[in-house]
Short mmCIF file of C-alpha atoms in Angstrom, two decimals:
data_model
loop_
_atom_site.label_atom_id
_atom_site.label_comp_id
_atom_site.label_asym_id
_atom_site.label_seq_id
_atom_site.Cartn_x
_atom_site.Cartn_y
_atom_site.Cartn_z
CA UNK A 13 0.00 0.00 0.00
CA UNK A 14 1.24 3.52 -0.61
CA UNK A 15 1.64 6.26 1.94
CA UNK A 16 -1.76 7.84 1.16
CA UNK A 17 -3.51 4.59 1.80
CA UNK A 18 -1.64 4.18 5.09
CA UNK A 19 -2.84 7.64 6.28
CA UNK A 20 -6.41 6.63 5.59
CA UNK A 21 -6.14 3.75 8.05
CA UNK A 22 -4.93 5.84 10.95
CA UNK A 23 -7.35 6.42 13.82
CA UNK A 24 -7.22 7.70 17.33
CA UNK A 25 -7.57 5.05 20.03
CA UNK A 26 -7.37 5.01 23.82
CA UNK A 27 -5.10 2.21 25.12
CA UNK A 28 -4.04 1.14 28.56
CA UNK A 29 -0.33 1.52 29.27
CA UNK A 30 1.53 0.04 32.20
CA UNK A 31 3.07 3.41 33.15
CA UNK A 32 -0.05 5.57 33.05
CA UNK A 33 -3.69 4.70 33.14
CA UNK A 34 -4.70 6.22 29.82
CA UNK A 35 -2.83 7.65 26.90
CA UNK A 36 -4.00 9.12 23.65
CA UNK A 37 -2.49 7.50 20.57
CA UNK A 38 -2.83 7.39 16.83
CA UNK A 39 -3.29 3.91 15.38
CA UNK A 40 -0.66 3.21 12.66
CA UNK A 41 -0.66 -0.18 10.95
CA UNK A 42 2.98 0.01 9.95
CA UNK A 43 4.14 0.85 13.51
CA UNK A 44 5.76 -1.94 15.44
CA UNK A 45 3.53 -1.35 18.43
CA UNK A 46 0.56 -0.35 16.41
CA UNK A 47 0.39 3.21 17.83
CA UNK A 48 2.10 6.62 17.54
CA UNK A 49 2.02 9.33 20.35
CA UNK A 50 0.77 12.74 19.22
CA UNK A 51 2.69 15.22 21.42
CA UNK A 52 1.04 18.37 19.91
CA UNK A 53 -2.46 17.43 21.08
CA UNK A 54 -1.23 16.84 24.61
CA UNK A 55 0.38 20.30 24.65
CA UNK A 56 -2.88 21.97 23.58
CA UNK A 57 -4.81 20.23 26.34
CA UNK A 58 -2.30 21.30 28.97
CA UNK A 59 -2.53 24.97 27.86
CA UNK A 60 -6.33 24.87 28.03
CA UNK A 61 -6.21 23.39 31.53
CA UNK A 62 -3.80 26.13 32.69
CA UNK A 63 -6.13 28.89 31.35
CA UNK A 64 -9.12 27.36 33.16
CA UNK A 65 -7.12 27.14 36.42
CA UNK A 66 -6.04 30.80 36.21
CA UNK A 67 -9.66 31.91 35.56
CA UNK A 68 -10.91 30.03 38.61
CA UNK A 69 -8.29 31.34 41.02
CA UNK A 70 -8.68 34.93 39.73
CA UNK A 71 -12.46 35.61 39.70
CA UNK A 72 -13.99 32.25 40.58
CA UNK A 73 -15.90 31.86 37.29
CA UNK A 74 -17.90 35.11 38.01
CA UNK A 75 -18.83 37.40 35.11
CA UNK A 76 -17.72 41.03 35.91
CA UNK A 77 -20.69 43.41 36.47
CA UNK A 78 -21.00 47.12 35.72
CA UNK A 79 -20.20 49.39 38.74
CA UNK A 80 -22.82 52.11 39.33
CA UNK A 81 -22.08 55.29 41.38
CA UNK A 82 -24.31 55.74 44.46
CA UNK A 83 -22.89 59.10 45.61
CA UNK A 84 -25.25 61.09 47.90
CA UNK A 85 -23.33 64.39 47.90
CA UNK A 86 -25.85 67.24 48.30
CA UNK A 87 -25.89 71.00 48.83
CA UNK A 88 -24.98 72.16 52.33
CA UNK A 89 -27.23 75.23 51.96
CA UNK A 90 -30.87 74.63 51.15
CA UNK A 91 -32.27 77.03 48.57
CA UNK A 92 -34.84 79.48 49.93
CA UNK A 93 -38.15 79.07 48.12
CA UNK A 94 -39.40 82.61 48.89
CA UNK A 95 -40.13 84.43 45.60
CA UNK A 96 -37.70 87.15 44.50
CA UNK A 97 -35.23 86.34 47.25
CA UNK A 98 -32.25 85.97 44.96
CA UNK A 99 -30.93 87.75 41.95
CA UNK A 100 -28.17 85.26 41.11
CA UNK A 101 -26.56 82.08 42.38
CA UNK A 102 -23.39 80.05 41.98
CA UNK A 103 -23.38 76.27 42.54
CA UNK A 104 -20.28 74.28 43.46
CA UNK A 105 -19.98 70.55 44.11
CA UNK A 106 -21.20 70.86 47.68
CA UNK A 107 -22.50 74.41 48.29
CA UNK A 108 -25.15 76.67 46.79
CA UNK A 109 -24.49 80.38 47.42
CA UNK A 110 -27.29 82.92 46.95
CA UNK A 111 -26.80 86.63 46.33
CA UNK A 112 -29.49 88.77 48.03
CA UNK A 113 -30.77 91.98 46.53
CA UNK A 114 -29.87 95.31 48.13
CA UNK A 115 -32.46 96.52 50.65
CA UNK A 116 -32.52 99.88 48.86
CA UNK A 117 -34.11 98.07 45.90
CA UNK A 118 -36.61 96.01 47.89
CA UNK A 119 -40.36 96.39 47.44
CA UNK A 120 -43.19 94.05 48.47
CA UNK A 121 -46.51 94.62 46.68
CA UNK A 122 -49.88 92.91 47.18
CA UNK A 123 -53.42 93.73 46.06
CA UNK A 124 -55.09 90.87 47.96
CA UNK A 125 -56.58 91.41 51.43
CA UNK A 126 -55.65 89.34 54.50
CA UNK A 127 -52.40 87.95 53.12
CA UNK A 128 -48.79 87.87 54.30
CA UNK A 129 -45.71 88.35 52.13
CA UNK A 130 -42.10 88.18 53.24
CA UNK A 131 -38.80 88.80 51.51
CA UNK A 132 -35.10 89.06 52.30
CA UNK A 133 -32.51 91.67 51.44
CA UNK A 134 -28.95 92.69 52.30
CA UNK A 135 -28.09 96.11 53.73
CA UNK A 136 -24.53 97.39 54.09
CA UNK A 137 -25.46 99.77 56.91
CA UNK A 138 -26.69 103.37 57.10
CA UNK A 139 -29.90 105.37 56.78
CA UNK A 140 -32.70 104.07 54.61
CA UNK A 141 -36.17 105.45 53.83
CA UNK A 142 -39.37 103.45 54.29
CA UNK A 143 -42.53 104.06 52.24
CA UNK A 144 -45.91 102.37 52.69
CA UNK A 145 -49.43 102.22 51.25
CA UNK A 146 -52.47 100.14 52.19
CA UNK A 147 -53.94 100.34 48.67
CA UNK A 148 -57.32 98.64 48.38
CA UNK A 149 -57.17 97.37 51.99
CA UNK A 150 -58.01 99.41 55.08
CA UNK A 151 -54.65 98.95 56.74
CA UNK A 152 -51.36 97.08 56.63
CA UNK A 153 -48.95 95.66 59.20
CA UNK A 154 -45.22 95.63 58.51
CA UNK A 155 -41.99 94.58 60.17
CA UNK A 156 -38.26 94.58 59.51
CA UNK A 157 -36.28 91.93 61.40
CA UNK A 158 -32.55 91.36 61.27
CA UNK A 159 -30.85 88.00 60.94
CA UNK A 160 -29.71 88.67 64.53
CA UNK A 161 -33.39 88.21 65.57
CA UNK A 162 -33.76 91.89 66.53
CA UNK A 163 -36.95 93.56 65.25
CA UNK A 164 -36.07 97.07 64.08
CA UNK A 165 -39.51 98.10 62.84
CA UNK A 166 -42.96 96.78 63.71
CA UNK A 167 -46.15 98.75 63.13
CA UNK A 168 -49.37 99.39 61.24
CA UNK A 169 -50.53 102.03 58.78
CA UNK A 170 -53.84 103.08 57.24
CA UNK A 171 -52.25 105.46 54.72
CA UNK A 172 -53.99 104.18 51.60
CA UNK A 173 -51.74 105.87 49.03
CA UNK A 174 -47.96 106.26 48.81
CA UNK A 175 -46.70 107.68 52.10
CA UNK A 176 -43.19 108.30 53.36
CA UNK A 177 -43.23 106.51 56.71
CA UNK A 178 -39.84 107.29 58.23
CA UNK A 179 -36.08 107.12 58.07
CA UNK A 180 -34.22 104.31 59.79
CA UNK A 181 -30.56 103.67 60.49
CA UNK A 182 -29.95 99.94 60.14
CA UNK A 183 -26.69 98.05 60.76
CA UNK A 184 -25.16 95.91 58.04
CA UNK A 185 -26.77 92.47 57.83
CA UNK A 186 -29.51 90.44 56.14
CA UNK A 187 -33.10 91.55 56.86
CA UNK A 188 -36.48 89.84 56.71
CA UNK A 189 -39.16 92.32 55.58
CA UNK A 190 -42.81 91.35 56.08
CA UNK A 191 -46.03 92.90 54.76
CA UNK A 192 -49.49 91.84 55.98
CA UNK A 193 -52.58 93.27 54.33
CA UNK A 194 -55.83 93.86 56.21
CA UNK A 195 -59.51 93.87 55.36
CA UNK A 196 -60.73 95.30 52.03
CA UNK A 197 -62.02 98.87 51.92
CA UNK A 198 -59.04 101.11 51.10
CA UNK A 199 -59.70 104.41 49.34
CA UNK A 200 -56.63 104.78 47.11
CA UNK A 201 -57.07 104.46 43.35
CA UNK A 202 -53.89 102.38 43.30
CA UNK A 203 -55.06 99.00 44.63
CA UNK A 204 -51.61 97.76 45.64
CA UNK A 205 -50.56 97.71 49.28
CA UNK A 206 -46.81 97.80 49.71
CA UNK A 207 -43.75 98.45 51.79
CA UNK A 208 -40.84 99.92 49.85
CA UNK A 209 -37.30 100.58 50.99
CA UNK A 210 -34.96 102.99 49.22
CA UNK A 211 -32.43 105.72 49.83
CA UNK A 212 -34.93 108.56 49.21
CA UNK A 213 -35.39 109.73 52.80
CA UNK A 214 -37.25 113.00 52.32
CA UNK A 215 -41.05 113.22 52.50
CA UNK A 216 -42.61 114.76 49.37
CA UNK A 217 -43.95 118.27 49.90
CA UNK A 218 -46.95 118.08 47.57
CA UNK A 219 -48.81 115.06 48.98
CA UNK A 220 -52.27 115.35 50.54
CA UNK A 221 -52.81 112.54 53.02
CA UNK A 222 -56.05 110.82 54.04
CA UNK A 223 -55.26 111.54 57.70
CA UNK A 224 -52.87 113.57 59.82
CA UNK A 225 -49.45 112.40 58.73
CA UNK A 226 -46.97 111.60 61.52
CA UNK A 227 -49.41 113.14 63.98
CA UNK A 228 -47.71 111.69 67.06
CA UNK A 229 -44.13 112.16 65.74
CA UNK A 230 -43.57 108.42 66.21
CA UNK A 231 -40.75 108.42 63.66
CA UNK A 232 -38.62 110.52 65.99
CA UNK A 233 -38.35 113.14 63.24
CA UNK A 234 -40.49 115.91 61.79
CA UNK A 235 -41.31 113.85 58.70
CA UNK A 236 -44.21 115.50 56.86
CA UNK A 237 -44.03 118.66 58.97
CA UNK A 238 -42.53 122.01 58.01
CA UNK A 239 -40.40 124.05 60.37
CA UNK A 240 -40.01 127.82 60.49
CA UNK A 241 -37.38 129.42 62.74
CA UNK A 242 -35.64 127.43 65.45
CA UNK A 243 -38.21 127.19 68.26
CA UNK A 244 -39.12 123.51 67.75
CA UNK A 245 -35.54 122.40 67.24
CA UNK A 246 -34.53 119.93 64.55
CA UNK A 247 -36.44 116.91 65.89
CA UNK A 248 -39.21 116.08 68.37
CA UNK A 249 -38.28 115.54 72.00
CA UNK A 250 -37.61 111.92 72.95
CA UNK A 251 -39.14 110.89 76.27
CA UNK A 252 -36.34 108.36 76.74
CA UNK A 253 -33.73 111.08 76.15
CA UNK A 254 -35.51 113.45 78.52
CA UNK A 255 -35.62 110.75 81.18
CA UNK A 256 -31.92 109.91 80.80
CA UNK A 257 -30.84 113.56 80.96
CA UNK A 258 -33.40 114.79 83.52
CA UNK A 259 -34.50 117.47 81.07
CA UNK A 260 -37.63 118.75 82.83
CA UNK A 261 -39.01 121.99 84.09
CA UNK A 262 -39.78 120.72 87.61
CA UNK A 263 -40.85 117.06 87.22
CA UNK A 264 -41.08 114.32 84.52
CA UNK A 265 -43.57 114.83 81.69
CA UNK A 266 -46.97 113.20 82.16
CA UNK A 267 -50.17 112.51 80.23
CA UNK A 268 -48.57 111.92 76.82
CA UNK A 269 -49.06 109.12 74.30
CA UNK A 270 -46.20 107.52 72.42
CA UNK A 271 -42.50 108.28 72.74
CA UNK A 272 -42.08 111.76 71.20
CA UNK A 273 -43.66 115.20 71.22
CA UNK A 274 -42.96 118.52 69.55
CA UNK A 275 -41.98 121.34 71.90
CA UNK A 276 -40.23 124.68 72.20
CA UNK A 277 -38.96 123.70 75.66
CA UNK A 278 -35.18 123.44 75.32
CA UNK A 279 -34.12 122.33 78.80
CA UNK A 280 -33.36 125.94 79.79
CA UNK A 281 -35.00 129.19 80.80
CA UNK A 282 -35.03 130.93 77.41
CA UNK A 283 -37.25 130.13 74.43
CA UNK A 284 -36.86 130.68 70.72
CA UNK A 285 -39.77 131.45 68.37
CA UNK A 286 -40.90 128.87 65.83
CA UNK A 287 -43.76 127.51 63.75
CA UNK A 288 -44.59 123.89 62.97
CA UNK A 289 -46.97 123.09 60.06
CA UNK A 290 -48.32 119.68 59.05
CA UNK A 291 -48.69 118.22 55.56
CA UNK A 292 -52.16 118.69 54.04
CA UNK A 293 -54.77 116.09 54.95
CA UNK A 294 -58.42 115.49 53.99
CA UNK A 295 -61.03 116.22 56.67
CA UNK A 296 -62.94 112.94 57.08
CA UNK A 297 -64.04 113.33 60.72
CA UNK A 298 -65.74 116.27 62.48
CA UNK A 299 -63.03 116.87 65.13
CA UNK A 300 -59.27 117.20 65.39
CA UNK A 301 -58.10 115.86 68.76
CA UNK A 302 -54.60 116.22 70.21
CA UNK A 303 -52.64 116.72 73.44
CA UNK A 304 -51.09 120.03 74.49
CA UNK A 305 -49.17 121.88 77.19
CA UNK A 306 -49.51 125.65 76.80
CA UNK A 307 -49.59 128.80 78.92
CA UNK A 308 -52.12 131.57 78.36
CA UNK A 309 -50.16 133.62 75.85
CA UNK A 310 -51.42 135.59 72.87
CA UNK A 311 -48.38 134.47 70.87
CA UNK A 312 -48.88 130.72 71.43
CA UNK A 313 -51.79 129.00 69.67
CA UNK A 314 -52.89 126.25 67.27
CA UNK A 315 -54.60 127.07 64.00
CA UNK A 316 -56.19 125.21 61.10
CA UNK A 317 -55.10 126.36 57.64
CA UNK A 318 -57.48 126.09 54.70
CA UNK A 319 -55.96 126.90 51.34
CA UNK A 320 -52.85 128.07 53.18
CA UNK A 321 -54.81 130.68 55.19
CA UNK A 322 -56.02 130.57 58.85
CA UNK A 323 -59.54 129.12 59.17
CA UNK A 324 -59.66 128.49 62.95
CA UNK A 325 -57.40 129.72 65.76
CA UNK A 326 -57.44 128.20 69.28
CA UNK A 327 -55.68 129.45 72.44
CA UNK A 328 -55.22 127.22 75.52
CA UNK A 329 -54.07 127.45 79.11
CA UNK A 330 -52.95 124.22 80.76
CA UNK A 331 -50.74 126.07 83.27
CA UNK A 332 -53.70 126.87 85.54
CA UNK A 333 -52.27 125.91 88.93
CA UNK A 334 -55.54 126.62 90.78
CA UNK A 335 -57.38 124.20 88.49
CA UNK A 336 -54.77 121.49 87.84
CA UNK A 337 -52.39 121.83 90.79
CA UNK A 338 -48.61 121.65 90.76
CA UNK A 339 -48.52 119.16 87.86
CA UNK A 340 -49.92 121.73 85.42
CA UNK A 341 -46.63 122.85 83.74
CA UNK A 342 -45.55 119.33 82.71
CA UNK A 343 -48.82 117.41 82.12
CA UNK A 344 -50.43 117.09 78.70
CA UNK A 345 -54.17 117.87 78.45
CA UNK A 346 -56.67 116.80 75.80
CA UNK A 347 -57.75 119.42 73.26
CA UNK A 348 -60.21 119.45 70.33
CA UNK A 349 -60.88 121.72 67.35
CA UNK A 350 -64.09 121.27 65.31
CA UNK A 351 -63.61 120.57 61.58
CA UNK A 352 -67.28 120.16 60.61
CA UNK A 353 -67.39 123.18 58.28
CA UNK A 354 -64.28 121.92 56.46
CA UNK A 355 -65.48 118.36 55.81
CA UNK A 356 -63.99 116.87 52.64
CA UNK A 357 -61.48 119.69 52.21
CA UNK A 358 -57.70 119.62 52.50
CA UNK A 359 -56.41 121.43 55.59
CA UNK A 360 -53.21 121.81 57.61
CA UNK A 361 -52.32 122.20 61.28
CA UNK A 362 -50.05 125.05 62.30
CA UNK A 363 -48.60 125.35 65.80
CA UNK A 364 -47.42 128.90 66.45
CA UNK A 365 -45.01 129.74 69.30
CA UNK A 366 -43.69 133.28 69.04
CA UNK A 367 -43.41 134.04 72.76
CA UNK A 368 -40.04 134.92 74.29
CA UNK A 369 -41.18 134.90 77.94
CA UNK A 370 -39.43 132.54 80.36
CA UNK A 371 -41.13 129.15 80.65
CA UNK A 372 -43.75 130.12 78.04
CA UNK A 373 -43.21 127.04 75.92
CA UNK A 374 -45.68 124.84 74.05
CA UNK A 375 -45.68 121.05 73.67
CA UNK A 376 -48.02 119.06 71.37
CA UNK A 377 -48.50 115.48 70.19
CA UNK A 378 -51.04 112.84 69.08
CA UNK A 379 -52.87 114.83 66.40
CA UNK A 380 -55.67 112.73 64.88
CA UNK A 381 -59.20 113.11 63.53
CA UNK A 382 -62.11 111.72 65.51
CA UNK A 383 -65.90 111.45 65.39
CA UNK A 384 -66.13 112.82 68.97
CA UNK A 385 -64.31 115.65 70.75
CA UNK A 386 -62.04 114.93 73.71
CA UNK A 387 -61.13 118.11 75.55
CA UNK A 388 -60.13 118.69 79.16
CA UNK A 389 -62.61 121.21 80.62
CA UNK A 390 -61.20 124.64 81.42
CA UNK A 391 -58.16 124.67 79.12
CA UNK A 392 -59.71 126.49 76.11
CA UNK A 393 -59.30 130.24 76.34
CA UNK A 394 -60.88 131.12 72.97
CA UNK A 395 -61.61 129.61 69.57
CA UNK A 396 -61.83 131.99 66.64
CA UNK A 397 -63.31 131.08 63.28
CA UNK A 398 -61.88 133.19 60.49
CA UNK A 399 -64.39 133.95 57.75
CA UNK A 400 -63.16 133.34 54.22
#
């Protein structure tokens, strides 16, 4: 047989060998032993076994899975959800920083009754002006609270249209400004109630108010009032300041409302002349009530201006020792001026103090309109109505 025929008769067989249990051989008819060892196949099997062994000892036959990030890194500052709190923000990997608007640009507006709005702003310190309006509601409540938990302003107002409330000196910090509207029924054509902060700290001179503006001098300044000469000084008298300095005639002031009053008393014996005139206001009640300390002096009186001219002039005497005792010179008494004939018109209050006599000073506060008079008997000397 030729070589090709011999190759056709070869086959793989398993035989038992004395030296090892099983061997893999190729059957060859021309071979003396009838078999031929195939070393290449054995080598391939060994390599495969080595790969399997390495796989087992490395990952234990497990199929690698995809690794998913479970990071829970979050912002250390929670965003404030109050509308209009921020004008810009920068976000880093772990912190969100908000930039607050300047308090001089802050305004809170609302045309809905019985609601509360709050906002935040940053002030770098100094004097700032505060403006309010109750709009279509009868009144508003407002407050300014610092991040230090100190409340710097807390009050109410029934000024329906734009009104300069007061100046305030606020330290540098973040402030929480709140506006609360009241019941419906405001008289202003602009329906929006608001509190507005800005650096315009001067009351407008051409505004006619729906009531006596700053009638009890609660701002600590003569906001809305006009001074002539030096008699009333540059600001109302502070009761706290008077108490701390002992600035009295003979004893502490008594019978007042609030914390300030306007006076020509200057903690000394001499007096300087002066006039104090209110902003115009609309007469909506039949009486003007207020508190006064005044001697009987032809040059000290209170008058009502109509169209810039005197309409009523009232003289008082609260220094009557026989009637009021020793407390007379330093105790406020109730006074009233009728406004019935001026109903619906714009008028002004003018306090005139032109006397230069020792101790002949005047002190007034708490001007407001009322449906009923409230006057201490015996203090009115005369009331003159000036015909137009």
